[in-house]
XYZ file of C-alpha atoms in Angstrom:
649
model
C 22.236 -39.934 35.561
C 22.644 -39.854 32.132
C 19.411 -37.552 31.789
C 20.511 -35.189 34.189
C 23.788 -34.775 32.625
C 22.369 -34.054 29.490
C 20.252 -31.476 30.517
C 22.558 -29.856 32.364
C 24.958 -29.839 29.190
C 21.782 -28.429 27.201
C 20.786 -25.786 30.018
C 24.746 -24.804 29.919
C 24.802 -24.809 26.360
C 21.785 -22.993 26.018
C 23.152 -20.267 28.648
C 26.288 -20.024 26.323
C 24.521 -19.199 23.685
C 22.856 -16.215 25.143
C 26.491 -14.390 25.391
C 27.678 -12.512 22.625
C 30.446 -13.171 20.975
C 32.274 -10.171 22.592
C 31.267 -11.466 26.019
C 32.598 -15.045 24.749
C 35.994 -13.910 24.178
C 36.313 -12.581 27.664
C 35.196 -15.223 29.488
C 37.755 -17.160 27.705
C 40.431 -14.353 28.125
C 39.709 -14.634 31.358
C 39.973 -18.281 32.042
C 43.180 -18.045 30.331
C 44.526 -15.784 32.640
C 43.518 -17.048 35.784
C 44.323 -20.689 34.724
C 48.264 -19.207 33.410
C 48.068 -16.870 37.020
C 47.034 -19.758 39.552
C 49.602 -21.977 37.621
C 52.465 -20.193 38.351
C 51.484 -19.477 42.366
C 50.987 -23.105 42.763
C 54.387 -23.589 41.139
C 55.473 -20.938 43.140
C 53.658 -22.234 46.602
C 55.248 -25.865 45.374
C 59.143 -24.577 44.967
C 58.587 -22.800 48.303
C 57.357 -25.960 49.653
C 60.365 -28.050 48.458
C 62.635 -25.468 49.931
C 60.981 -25.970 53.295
C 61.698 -29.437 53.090
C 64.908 -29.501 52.294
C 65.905 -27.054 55.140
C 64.050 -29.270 57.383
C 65.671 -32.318 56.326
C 68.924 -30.703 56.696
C 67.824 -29.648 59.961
C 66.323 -32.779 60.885
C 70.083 -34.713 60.054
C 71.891 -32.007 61.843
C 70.024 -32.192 64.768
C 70.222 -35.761 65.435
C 73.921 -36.176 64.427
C 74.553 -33.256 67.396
C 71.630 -35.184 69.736
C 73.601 -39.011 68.720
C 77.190 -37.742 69.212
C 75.853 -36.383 73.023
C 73.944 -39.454 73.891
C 75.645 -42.388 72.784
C 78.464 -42.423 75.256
C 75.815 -42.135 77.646
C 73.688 -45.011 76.059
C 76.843 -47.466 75.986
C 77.117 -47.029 79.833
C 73.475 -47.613 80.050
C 73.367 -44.385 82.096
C 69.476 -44.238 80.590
C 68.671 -41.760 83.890
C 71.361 -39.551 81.688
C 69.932 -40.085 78.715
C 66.314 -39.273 79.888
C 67.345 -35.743 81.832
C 69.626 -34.797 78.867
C 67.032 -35.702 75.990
C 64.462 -33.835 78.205
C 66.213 -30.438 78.569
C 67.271 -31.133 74.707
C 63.484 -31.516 73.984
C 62.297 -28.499 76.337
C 64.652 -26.138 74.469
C 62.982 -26.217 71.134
C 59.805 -26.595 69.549
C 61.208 -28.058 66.053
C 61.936 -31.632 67.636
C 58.123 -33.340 67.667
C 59.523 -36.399 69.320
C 62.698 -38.390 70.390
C 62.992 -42.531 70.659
C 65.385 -44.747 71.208
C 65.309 -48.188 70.284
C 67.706 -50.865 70.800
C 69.314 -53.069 68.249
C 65.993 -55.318 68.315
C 64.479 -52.396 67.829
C 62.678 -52.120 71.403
C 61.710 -48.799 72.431
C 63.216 -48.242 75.881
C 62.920 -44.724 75.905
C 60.864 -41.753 74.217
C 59.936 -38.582 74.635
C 56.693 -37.663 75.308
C 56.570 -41.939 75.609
C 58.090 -43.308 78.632
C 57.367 -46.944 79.654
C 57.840 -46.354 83.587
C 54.986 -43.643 83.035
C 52.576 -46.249 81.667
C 51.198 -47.957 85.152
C 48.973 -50.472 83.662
C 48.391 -54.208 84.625
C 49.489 -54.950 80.978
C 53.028 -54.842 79.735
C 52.439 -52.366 77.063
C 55.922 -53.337 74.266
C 56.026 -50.598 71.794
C 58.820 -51.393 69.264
C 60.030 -48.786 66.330
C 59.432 -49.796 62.490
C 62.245 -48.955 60.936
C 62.025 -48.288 56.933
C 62.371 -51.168 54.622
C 65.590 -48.949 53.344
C 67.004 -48.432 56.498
C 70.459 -49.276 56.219
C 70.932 -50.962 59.770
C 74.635 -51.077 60.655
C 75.550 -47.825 58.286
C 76.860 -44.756 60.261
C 74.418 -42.399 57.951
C 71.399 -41.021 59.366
C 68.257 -41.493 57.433
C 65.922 -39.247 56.872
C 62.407 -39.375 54.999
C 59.054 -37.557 55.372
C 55.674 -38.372 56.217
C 52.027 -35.923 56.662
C 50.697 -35.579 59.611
C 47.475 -33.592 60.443
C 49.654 -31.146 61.544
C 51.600 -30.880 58.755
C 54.809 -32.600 56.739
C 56.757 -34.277 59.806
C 60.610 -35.293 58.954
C 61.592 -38.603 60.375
C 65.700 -38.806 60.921
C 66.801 -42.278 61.898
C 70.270 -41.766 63.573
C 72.470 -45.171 64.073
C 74.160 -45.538 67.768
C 77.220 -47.051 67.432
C 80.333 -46.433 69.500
C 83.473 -48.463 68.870
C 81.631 -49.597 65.472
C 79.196 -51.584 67.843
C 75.829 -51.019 66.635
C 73.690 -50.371 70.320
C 70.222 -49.584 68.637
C 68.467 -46.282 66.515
C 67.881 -42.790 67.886
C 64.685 -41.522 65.592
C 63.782 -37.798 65.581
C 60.387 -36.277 64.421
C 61.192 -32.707 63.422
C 58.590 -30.452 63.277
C 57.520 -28.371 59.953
C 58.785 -25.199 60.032
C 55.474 -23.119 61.136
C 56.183 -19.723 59.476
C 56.910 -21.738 55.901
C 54.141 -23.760 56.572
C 51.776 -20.774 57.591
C 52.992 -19.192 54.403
C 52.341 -21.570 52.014
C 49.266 -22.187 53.255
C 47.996 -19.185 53.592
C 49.297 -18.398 50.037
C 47.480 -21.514 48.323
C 43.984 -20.866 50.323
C 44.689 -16.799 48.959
C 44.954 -18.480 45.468
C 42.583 -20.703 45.594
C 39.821 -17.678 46.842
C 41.235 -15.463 44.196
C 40.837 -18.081 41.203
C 37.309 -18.709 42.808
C 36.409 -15.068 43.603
C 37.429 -14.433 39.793
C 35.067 -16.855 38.161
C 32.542 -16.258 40.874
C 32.427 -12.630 39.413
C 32.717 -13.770 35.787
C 29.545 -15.994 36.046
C 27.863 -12.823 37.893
C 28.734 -10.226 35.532
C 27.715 -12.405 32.923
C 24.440 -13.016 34.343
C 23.739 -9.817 35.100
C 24.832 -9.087 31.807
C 22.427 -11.171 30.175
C 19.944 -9.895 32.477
C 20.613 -5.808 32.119
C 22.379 -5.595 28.813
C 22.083 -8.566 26.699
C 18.540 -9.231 27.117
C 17.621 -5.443 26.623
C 20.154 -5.334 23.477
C 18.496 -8.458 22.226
C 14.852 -6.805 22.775
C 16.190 -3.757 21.057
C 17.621 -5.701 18.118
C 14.307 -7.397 17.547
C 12.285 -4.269 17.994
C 14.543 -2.200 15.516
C 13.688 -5.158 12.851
C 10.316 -5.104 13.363
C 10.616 -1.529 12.947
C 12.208 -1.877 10.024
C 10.125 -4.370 8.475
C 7.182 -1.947 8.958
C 6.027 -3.470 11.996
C 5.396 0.346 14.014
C 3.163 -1.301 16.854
C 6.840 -3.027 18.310
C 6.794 -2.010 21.800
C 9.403 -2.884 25.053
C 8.704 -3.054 28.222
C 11.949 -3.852 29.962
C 12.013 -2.182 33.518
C 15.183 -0.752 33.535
C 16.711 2.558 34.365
C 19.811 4.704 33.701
C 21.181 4.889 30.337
C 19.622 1.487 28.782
C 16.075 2.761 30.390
C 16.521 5.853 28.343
C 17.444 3.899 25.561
C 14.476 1.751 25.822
C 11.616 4.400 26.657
C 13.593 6.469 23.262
C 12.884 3.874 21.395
C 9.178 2.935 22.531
C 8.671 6.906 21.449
C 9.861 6.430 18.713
C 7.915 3.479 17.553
C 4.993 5.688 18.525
C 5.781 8.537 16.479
C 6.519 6.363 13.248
C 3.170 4.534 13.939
C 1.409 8.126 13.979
C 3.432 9.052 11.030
C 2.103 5.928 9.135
C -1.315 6.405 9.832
C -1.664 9.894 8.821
C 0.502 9.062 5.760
C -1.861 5.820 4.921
C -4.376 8.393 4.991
C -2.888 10.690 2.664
C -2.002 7.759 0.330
C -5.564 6.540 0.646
C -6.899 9.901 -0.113
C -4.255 10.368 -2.968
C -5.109 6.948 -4.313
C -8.270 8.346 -4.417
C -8.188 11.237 -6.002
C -6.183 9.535 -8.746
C -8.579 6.611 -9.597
C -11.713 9.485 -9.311
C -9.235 11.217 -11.817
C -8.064 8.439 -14.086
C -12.107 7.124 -13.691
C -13.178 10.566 -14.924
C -10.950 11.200 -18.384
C -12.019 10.429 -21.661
C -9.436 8.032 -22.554
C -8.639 4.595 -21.784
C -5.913 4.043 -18.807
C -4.027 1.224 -17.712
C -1.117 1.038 -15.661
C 1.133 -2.202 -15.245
C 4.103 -3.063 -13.386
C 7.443 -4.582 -14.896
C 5.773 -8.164 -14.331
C 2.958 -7.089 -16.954
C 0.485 -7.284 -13.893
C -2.034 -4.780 -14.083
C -2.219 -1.903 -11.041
C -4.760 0.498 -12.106
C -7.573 0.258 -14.869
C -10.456 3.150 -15.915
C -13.852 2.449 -16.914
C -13.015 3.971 -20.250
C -10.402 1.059 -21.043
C -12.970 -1.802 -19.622
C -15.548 -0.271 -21.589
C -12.754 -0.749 -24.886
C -11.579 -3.366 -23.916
C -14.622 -5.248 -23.076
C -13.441 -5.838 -19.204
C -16.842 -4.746 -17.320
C -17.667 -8.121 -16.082
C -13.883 -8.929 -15.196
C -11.505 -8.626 -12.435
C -7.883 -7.717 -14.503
C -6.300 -5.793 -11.324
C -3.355 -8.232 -10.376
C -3.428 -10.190 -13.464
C -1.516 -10.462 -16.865
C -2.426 -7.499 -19.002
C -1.278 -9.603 -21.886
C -4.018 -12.412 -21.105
C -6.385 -10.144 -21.025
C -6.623 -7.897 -24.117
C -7.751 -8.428 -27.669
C -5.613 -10.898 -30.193
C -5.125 -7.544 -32.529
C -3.776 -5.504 -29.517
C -2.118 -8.453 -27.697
C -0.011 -8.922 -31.158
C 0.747 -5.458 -31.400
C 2.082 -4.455 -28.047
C 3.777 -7.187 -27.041
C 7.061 -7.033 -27.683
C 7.434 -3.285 -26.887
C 5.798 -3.947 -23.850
C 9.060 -6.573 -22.652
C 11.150 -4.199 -25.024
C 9.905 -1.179 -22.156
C 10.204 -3.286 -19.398
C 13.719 -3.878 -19.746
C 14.378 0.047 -20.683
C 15.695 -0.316 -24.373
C 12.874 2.333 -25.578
C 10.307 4.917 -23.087
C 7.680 4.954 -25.458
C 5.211 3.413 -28.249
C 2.287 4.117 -30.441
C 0.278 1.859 -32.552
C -3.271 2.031 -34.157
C -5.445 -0.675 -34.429
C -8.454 -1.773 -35.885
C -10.677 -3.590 -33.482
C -13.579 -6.034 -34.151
C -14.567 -7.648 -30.535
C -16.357 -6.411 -27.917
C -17.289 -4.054 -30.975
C -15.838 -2.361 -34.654
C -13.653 0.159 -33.583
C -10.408 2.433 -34.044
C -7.979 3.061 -31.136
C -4.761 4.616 -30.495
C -2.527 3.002 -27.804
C 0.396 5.214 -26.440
C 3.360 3.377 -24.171
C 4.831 5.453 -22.098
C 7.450 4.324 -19.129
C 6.672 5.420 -15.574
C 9.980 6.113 -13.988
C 10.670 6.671 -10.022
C 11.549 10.014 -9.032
C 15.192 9.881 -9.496
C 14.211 8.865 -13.120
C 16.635 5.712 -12.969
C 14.470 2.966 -13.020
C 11.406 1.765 -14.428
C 8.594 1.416 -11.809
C 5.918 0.367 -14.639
C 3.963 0.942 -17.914
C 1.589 3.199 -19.135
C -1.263 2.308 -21.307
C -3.609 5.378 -23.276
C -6.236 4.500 -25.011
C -8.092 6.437 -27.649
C -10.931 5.675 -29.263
C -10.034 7.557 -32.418
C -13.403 5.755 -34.315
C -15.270 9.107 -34.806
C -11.416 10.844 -35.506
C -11.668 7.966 -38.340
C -15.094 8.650 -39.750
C -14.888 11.974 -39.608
C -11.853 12.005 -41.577
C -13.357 9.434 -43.983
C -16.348 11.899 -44.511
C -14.031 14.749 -44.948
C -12.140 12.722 -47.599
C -15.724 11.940 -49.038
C -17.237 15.349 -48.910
C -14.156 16.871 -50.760
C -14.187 14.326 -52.961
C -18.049 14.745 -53.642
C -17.401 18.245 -53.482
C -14.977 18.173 -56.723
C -16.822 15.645 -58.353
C -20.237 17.982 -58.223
C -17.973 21.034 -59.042
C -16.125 19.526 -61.930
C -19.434 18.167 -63.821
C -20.723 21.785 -64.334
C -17.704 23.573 -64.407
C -16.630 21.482 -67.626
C -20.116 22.109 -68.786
C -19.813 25.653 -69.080
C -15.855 25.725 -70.500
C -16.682 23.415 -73.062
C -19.955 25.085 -74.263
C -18.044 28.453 -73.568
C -15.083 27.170 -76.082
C -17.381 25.671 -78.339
C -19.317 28.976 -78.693
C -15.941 31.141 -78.847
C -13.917 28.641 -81.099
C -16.762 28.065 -83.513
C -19.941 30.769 -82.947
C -19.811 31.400 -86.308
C -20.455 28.921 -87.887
C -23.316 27.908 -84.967
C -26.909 28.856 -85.852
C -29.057 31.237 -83.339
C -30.715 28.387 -81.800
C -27.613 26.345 -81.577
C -25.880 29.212 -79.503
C -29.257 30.153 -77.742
C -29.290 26.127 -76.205
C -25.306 26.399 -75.472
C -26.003 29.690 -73.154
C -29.049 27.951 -72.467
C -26.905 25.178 -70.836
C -23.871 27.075 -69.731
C -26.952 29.429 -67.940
C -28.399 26.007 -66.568
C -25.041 24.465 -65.147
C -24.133 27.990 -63.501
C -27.368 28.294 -61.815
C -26.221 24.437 -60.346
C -23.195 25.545 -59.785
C -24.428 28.620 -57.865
C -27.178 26.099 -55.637
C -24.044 23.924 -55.008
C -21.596 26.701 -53.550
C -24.508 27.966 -51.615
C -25.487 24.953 -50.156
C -22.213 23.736 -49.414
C -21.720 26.829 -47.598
C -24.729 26.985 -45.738
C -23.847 23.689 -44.677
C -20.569 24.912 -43.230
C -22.004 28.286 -41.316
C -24.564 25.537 -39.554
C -21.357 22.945 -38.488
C -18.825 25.491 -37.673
C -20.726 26.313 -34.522
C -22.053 29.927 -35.658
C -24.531 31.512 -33.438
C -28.322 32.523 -34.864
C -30.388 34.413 -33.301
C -33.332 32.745 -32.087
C -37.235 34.336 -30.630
C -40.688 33.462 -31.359
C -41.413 33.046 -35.208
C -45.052 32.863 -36.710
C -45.090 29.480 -38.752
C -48.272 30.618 -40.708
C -45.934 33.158 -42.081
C -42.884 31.353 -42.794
C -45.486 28.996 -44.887
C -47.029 31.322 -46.651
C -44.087 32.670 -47.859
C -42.373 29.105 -49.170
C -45.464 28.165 -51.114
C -45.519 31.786 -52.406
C -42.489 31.047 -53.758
C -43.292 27.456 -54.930
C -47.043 28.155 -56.269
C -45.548 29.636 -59.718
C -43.318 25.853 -59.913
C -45.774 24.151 -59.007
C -48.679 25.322 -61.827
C -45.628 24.850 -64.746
C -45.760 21.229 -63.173
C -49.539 20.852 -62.547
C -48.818 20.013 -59.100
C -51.442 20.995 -56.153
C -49.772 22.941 -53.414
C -52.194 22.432 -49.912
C -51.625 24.269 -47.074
C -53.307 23.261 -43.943
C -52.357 25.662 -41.180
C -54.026 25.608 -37.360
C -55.918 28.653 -36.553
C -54.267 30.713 -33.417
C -51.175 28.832 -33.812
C -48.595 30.261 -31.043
C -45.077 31.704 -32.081
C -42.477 28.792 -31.794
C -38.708 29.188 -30.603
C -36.730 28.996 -33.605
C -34.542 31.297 -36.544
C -36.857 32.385 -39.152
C -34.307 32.547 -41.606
C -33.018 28.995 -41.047
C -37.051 28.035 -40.626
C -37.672 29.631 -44.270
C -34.985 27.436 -45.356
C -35.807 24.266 -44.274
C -39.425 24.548 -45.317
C -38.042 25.527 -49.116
C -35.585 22.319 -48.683
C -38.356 20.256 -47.999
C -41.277 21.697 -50.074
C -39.015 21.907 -53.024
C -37.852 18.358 -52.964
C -41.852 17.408 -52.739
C -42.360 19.121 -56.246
C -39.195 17.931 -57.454
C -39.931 14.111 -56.395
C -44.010 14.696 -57.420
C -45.029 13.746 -60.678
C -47.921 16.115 -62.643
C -51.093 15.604 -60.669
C -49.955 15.524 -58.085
C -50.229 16.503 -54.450
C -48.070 18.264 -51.923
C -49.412 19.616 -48.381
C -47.867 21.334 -45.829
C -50.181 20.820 -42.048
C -49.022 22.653 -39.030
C -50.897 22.370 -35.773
C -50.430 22.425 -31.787
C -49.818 18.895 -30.168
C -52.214 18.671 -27.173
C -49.582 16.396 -25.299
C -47.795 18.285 -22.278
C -44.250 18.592 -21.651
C -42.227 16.020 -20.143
C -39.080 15.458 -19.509
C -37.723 15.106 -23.283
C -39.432 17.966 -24.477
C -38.779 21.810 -23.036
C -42.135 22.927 -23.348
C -45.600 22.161 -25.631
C -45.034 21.701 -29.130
C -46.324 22.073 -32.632
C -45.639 20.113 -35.383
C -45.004 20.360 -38.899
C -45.802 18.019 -41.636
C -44.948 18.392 -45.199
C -46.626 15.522 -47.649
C -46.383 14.720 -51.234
C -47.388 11.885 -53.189
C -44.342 11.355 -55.076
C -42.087 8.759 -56.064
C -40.964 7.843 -52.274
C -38.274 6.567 -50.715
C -36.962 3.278 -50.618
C -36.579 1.735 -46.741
C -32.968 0.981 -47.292
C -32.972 5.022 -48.535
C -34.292 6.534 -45.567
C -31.036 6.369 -43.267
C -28.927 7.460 -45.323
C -31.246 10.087 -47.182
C -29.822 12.864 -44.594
C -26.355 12.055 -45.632
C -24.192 14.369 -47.458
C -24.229 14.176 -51.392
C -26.321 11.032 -50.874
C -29.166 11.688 -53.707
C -32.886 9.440 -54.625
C -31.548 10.150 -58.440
C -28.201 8.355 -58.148
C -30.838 5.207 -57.847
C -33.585 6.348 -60.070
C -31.874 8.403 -62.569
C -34.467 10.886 -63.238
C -33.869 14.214 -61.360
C -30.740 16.748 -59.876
C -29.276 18.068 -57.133
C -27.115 18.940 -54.688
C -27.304 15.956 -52.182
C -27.097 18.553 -49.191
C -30.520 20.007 -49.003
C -31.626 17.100 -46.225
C -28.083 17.334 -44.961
C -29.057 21.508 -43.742
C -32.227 20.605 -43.019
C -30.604 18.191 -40.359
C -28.531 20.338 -38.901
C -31.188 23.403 -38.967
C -33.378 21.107 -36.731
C -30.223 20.047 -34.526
C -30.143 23.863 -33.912
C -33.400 24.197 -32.833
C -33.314 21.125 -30.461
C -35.363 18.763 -32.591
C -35.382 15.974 -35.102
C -36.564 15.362 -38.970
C -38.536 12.313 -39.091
C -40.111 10.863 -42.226
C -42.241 8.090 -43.526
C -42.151 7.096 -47.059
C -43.562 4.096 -49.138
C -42.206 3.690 -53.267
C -45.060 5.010 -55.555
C -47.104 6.114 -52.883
C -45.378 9.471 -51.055
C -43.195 10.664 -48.345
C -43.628 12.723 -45.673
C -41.228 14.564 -43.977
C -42.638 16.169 -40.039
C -40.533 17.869 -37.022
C -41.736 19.406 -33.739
C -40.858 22.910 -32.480
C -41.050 23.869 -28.906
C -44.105 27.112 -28.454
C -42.296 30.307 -27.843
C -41.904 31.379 -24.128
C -38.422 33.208 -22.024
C -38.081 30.267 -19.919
C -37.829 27.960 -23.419
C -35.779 30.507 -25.347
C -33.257 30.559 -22.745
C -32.809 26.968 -22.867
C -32.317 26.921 -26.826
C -30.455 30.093 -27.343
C -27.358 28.462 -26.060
C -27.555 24.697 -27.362
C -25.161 22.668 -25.131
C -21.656 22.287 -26.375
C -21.343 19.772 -29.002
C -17.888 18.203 -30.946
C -16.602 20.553 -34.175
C -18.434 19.095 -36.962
C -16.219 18.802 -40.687
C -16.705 22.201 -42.560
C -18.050 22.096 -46.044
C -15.715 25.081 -46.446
């Protein structure tokens, strides 16, 4: 029992707690009202009743005083055939008197209407005698009356004394009859009541169900699907069959989810394709790029900044930039990295040295990513520059012009002090004396003059100029260098060879610059040869066919001495600018650029300089140039694009 009450309280509860709270307060608005409503009709139907009541009582006493006063005269005679006729026509003449007995002072019932003894022919003396009420007041001249229910209704019992001459004969007792209109009345007013309380809550508990069923239910499904909605959720569906304004509602809504769901693919497919176009952007630049959240978490990284960074093997996306980067940078950036994130400054730029994965010199700019109403800060930034070559290239630039006063300063002091000397004191100087001063001044000039040259065929060569390039006969270009060397070479006693390949083809080149890098390197072969010496220039075709490193066939040009040499930790550097043999052996001068053109010449022409050099033996210096044809001269004549060198200029 126990069980079953409990579950119904839980399935009544649970019911409850499907209503709103709107629907709550009516139901209890309306129990209110009924309760207050069928309060005051019972009160009403009870005050009514009470009224009846009364009237009948009165009725009841009034009636049997008028019935006692007519029958007791007849009762003291014992004239009971009297009695009978006159208490029949009383009791024919109305229908408010439900009985009549009379009882004598024992309380025997001699005679009652509809009871008569004579009428009851039985073998059996049947004695009925009359129960008076314990309160009956027995010889009093008062009637009594009290009430009693009866299937038919309230019946009011009036107990009239018979007593003539103040002798008490016995009782008359009177059953009056409810009054049937009253009683029709009230009753039909209570059962009216009762079906209207019960007709009110029987439509309360309907309309609530079918208000949990057709509105509630769909209100609750609609509530749910517009926070799935909201939470992204676009595949919410309903399926409710319903009609008229809530099935409208319903199949709106179900459209609508549909639209939004085709709106979010075709927008996860622009995203996806804009994502992608960034990251092929930011993959594609030259510079480092990292982008973080507020969190420090990392969103977006380019190969450039792994490659910096040293990140190719690692998975940084979703994990603490900070963690992740070099001590030096880590140091740097951190605090204006929290300083960003909580907006006291937009942006930041440092430069740092960097020794792991590798030596190197970036540039890090901060910069705040703001959302489109520029109000908050969505993230972080992070360029990086490898500034390295910025950094040696202005280190050489700082070295060349400081080279580049140095050499200018040694001669140009030269020639003012031998000019001062000669102006402040020729006199007194003897020929020969002034003879070696112009001597020298004529000397230091002539270095001056190869130093301005070179430096500014140096510059024309890195500034990017464009030469005009076609097929040039090397057999001529050497004849005319050692044409130009033979006389130097005899004052020296030096043997000039010249070992060139018959039917040599025309190779794709600049004569001019051609000229110039055979005088470079033939003239630093006599000036690094001692007397005796030997210095040979071979050209011939190599008999290896192109491939894919090389444009077309090649020949190759060698130019040998048997000088001095170069030193092993020399050779790299020997093609350096201002970087001379005699700063380490003391012995001879020069520019320190003539290697440096010669470089660049061969750059130009899509080759290298090679050499191969052993102290006390000889060097020699060789290059390859690709054998004249269109096809080859169109490749060359426009060299790809290459970085702005520094000017000598």
């Amino acid at each position: 029992m126990l069980a079953l009450f409990t579950t119904i309280r839980e399935a009544i509860a649970n019911w409850w707690s499907e209503f709103t709270l709107q629907t709550k307060l009516l139901a209890v608005a309306t129990l209110v009202v009924s309760l207050v409503m069928s309060g005051l009709t019972f009160w009403a139907v009870n005050t009514i009743q009470q009224d009846a009541r009364m009237n009948d009582t009165r009725f009841g006493r009034d009636l049997g005083l008028l019935l006692a006063a007519n029958v007791t005269p007849l009762v003291a005679e014992h004239n009971l055939t009297e009695v009978a006729q006159f208490s029949q026509r009383f009791y024919s003449s109305t229908s408010s008197v439900r009985y009549m007995l009379y009882a004598d002072e024992t309380g025997k019932i001699y005679f009652g209407i509809p009871f008569w003894e004579p009428e009851v022919e039985n073998s059996l003396t049947i004695e009925r005698r009359i129960q008076l009420p314990e309160d009956y007041p027995g010889e009093g001249d008062k009637p009594m009356v009290r009430q009693h229910m009866s299937p038919d209704g309230v019946v009011t019992d009036v107990f009239i004394p018979l007593i003539v001459d103040k002798k008490y004969l016995g009782v008359l007792a009177i059953g009056i009859n409810p009054n049937q209109a009253a009683v029709i009345s009230t009753n039909f007013t209570r059962d009216v009541t009762i079906a209207v309380f019960i007709t009110i809550w029987v439509m309360v508990i309907l309309a609530g169900v079918i208000n949990a069923l057709t509105i509630t239910k769909p209100i609750k499904e609609l509530l749910v699907g517009v926070k799935q909605i909201a939470a992204g959720n676009f595949k919410q569906r309903i399926d409710l069959p319903l009609g008229g304004e809530l099935g409208e509602l319903i199949f709106s809504f179900n459209e609508m989810a549909e639209r939004l769901e085709s709106y979010e693919e075709q927008n996860i497919e622009e995203l996806t394709a804009e994502k992608a176009k960034l990251e092929t952007l930011v993959s594609t630049i030259a510079d480092g790029a990292v982008l973080i959240d507020n969190s420090m978490q990392v969103i977006l990284v380019n190969p450039t900044a792994r490659r910096i960074f040293g990140w190719e093997g690692d998975e940084v996306v979703g994990s603490n930039v900070l963690h992740n980067l070099p001590p030096a940078v880590q140091m740097e950036i951190t605090n204006p990295l929290y300083e960003m994130a909580a907006g006291e400054c937009e942006s930041a730029e440092f430069r740092i040295h960097l020794s792991q994965p590798i030596k190197r010199t970036i540039r890090i700019l901060l910069t705040t990513v703001l959302n489109l109403q520029r109000e908050s800060i969505k993230g972080i930034a992070i360029t990086v520059q490898d500034i390295t070559r910025e950094v040696e290239l202005n280190e050489a630039k700082s070295q060349f012009i400081s080279n580049v006063s140095h050499e200018l300063r040694t001669p140009l002091f030269n020639i003012k002090s031998f000019i001062e000397t000669l102006h402040d004191y020729g006199e007194d100087l003897s020929l020969e004396q002034r003879q070696d001063f112009l001597q020298t001044v004529n000397h230091e000039t002539d270095r001056l003059t190869r130093l301005v040259n070179d430096v500014l065929d140096l510059s024309k060569l890195e500034s990017g100029r464009n030469y005009n390039f076609g097929g040039v006969d090397l057999a001529q270009a050497i004849e005319q260098t050692l044409r130009t060397y033979q006389l130097n070479a005899r004052d020296k006693g030096i043997e000039l060879i010249q070992e060139v390949a018959p039917n040599l083809p025309l190779v794709v080149g600049n004569y001019d610059l051609l000229l110039q890098v055979l005088a470079n390197l033939v003239g630093n072969a006599l000036k690094f040869t001692q007397a005796g010496g030997k210095v040979a220039i071979r050209t011939y075709q190599l008999d290896s066919k192109p491939t894919s490193h090389t444009l077309s066939s090649q020949v190759r040009v060698e130019i040998s001495d048997t000088g001095i040499g170069i030193a092993s930790e020399d050779q790299q550097a020997i093609f350096d600018r201002f970087f001379r043999v005699e700063n380490r052996v003391h012995t001879l001068e020069g520019t320190g650029l003539g290697l440096s053109i010669v470089r660049n010449i061969m750059e130009r022409h899509r080759s290298k300089v090679h050499l191969v050099s052993e102290v006390g033996v000889g060097t020699t210096f060789w290059f390859d140039l690709n054998v004249f044809d269109e096809e080859t001269l169109k490749k060359i004549v426009e060299p790809k694009a290459e970085a702005p060198k520094i000017s000598a200029a």
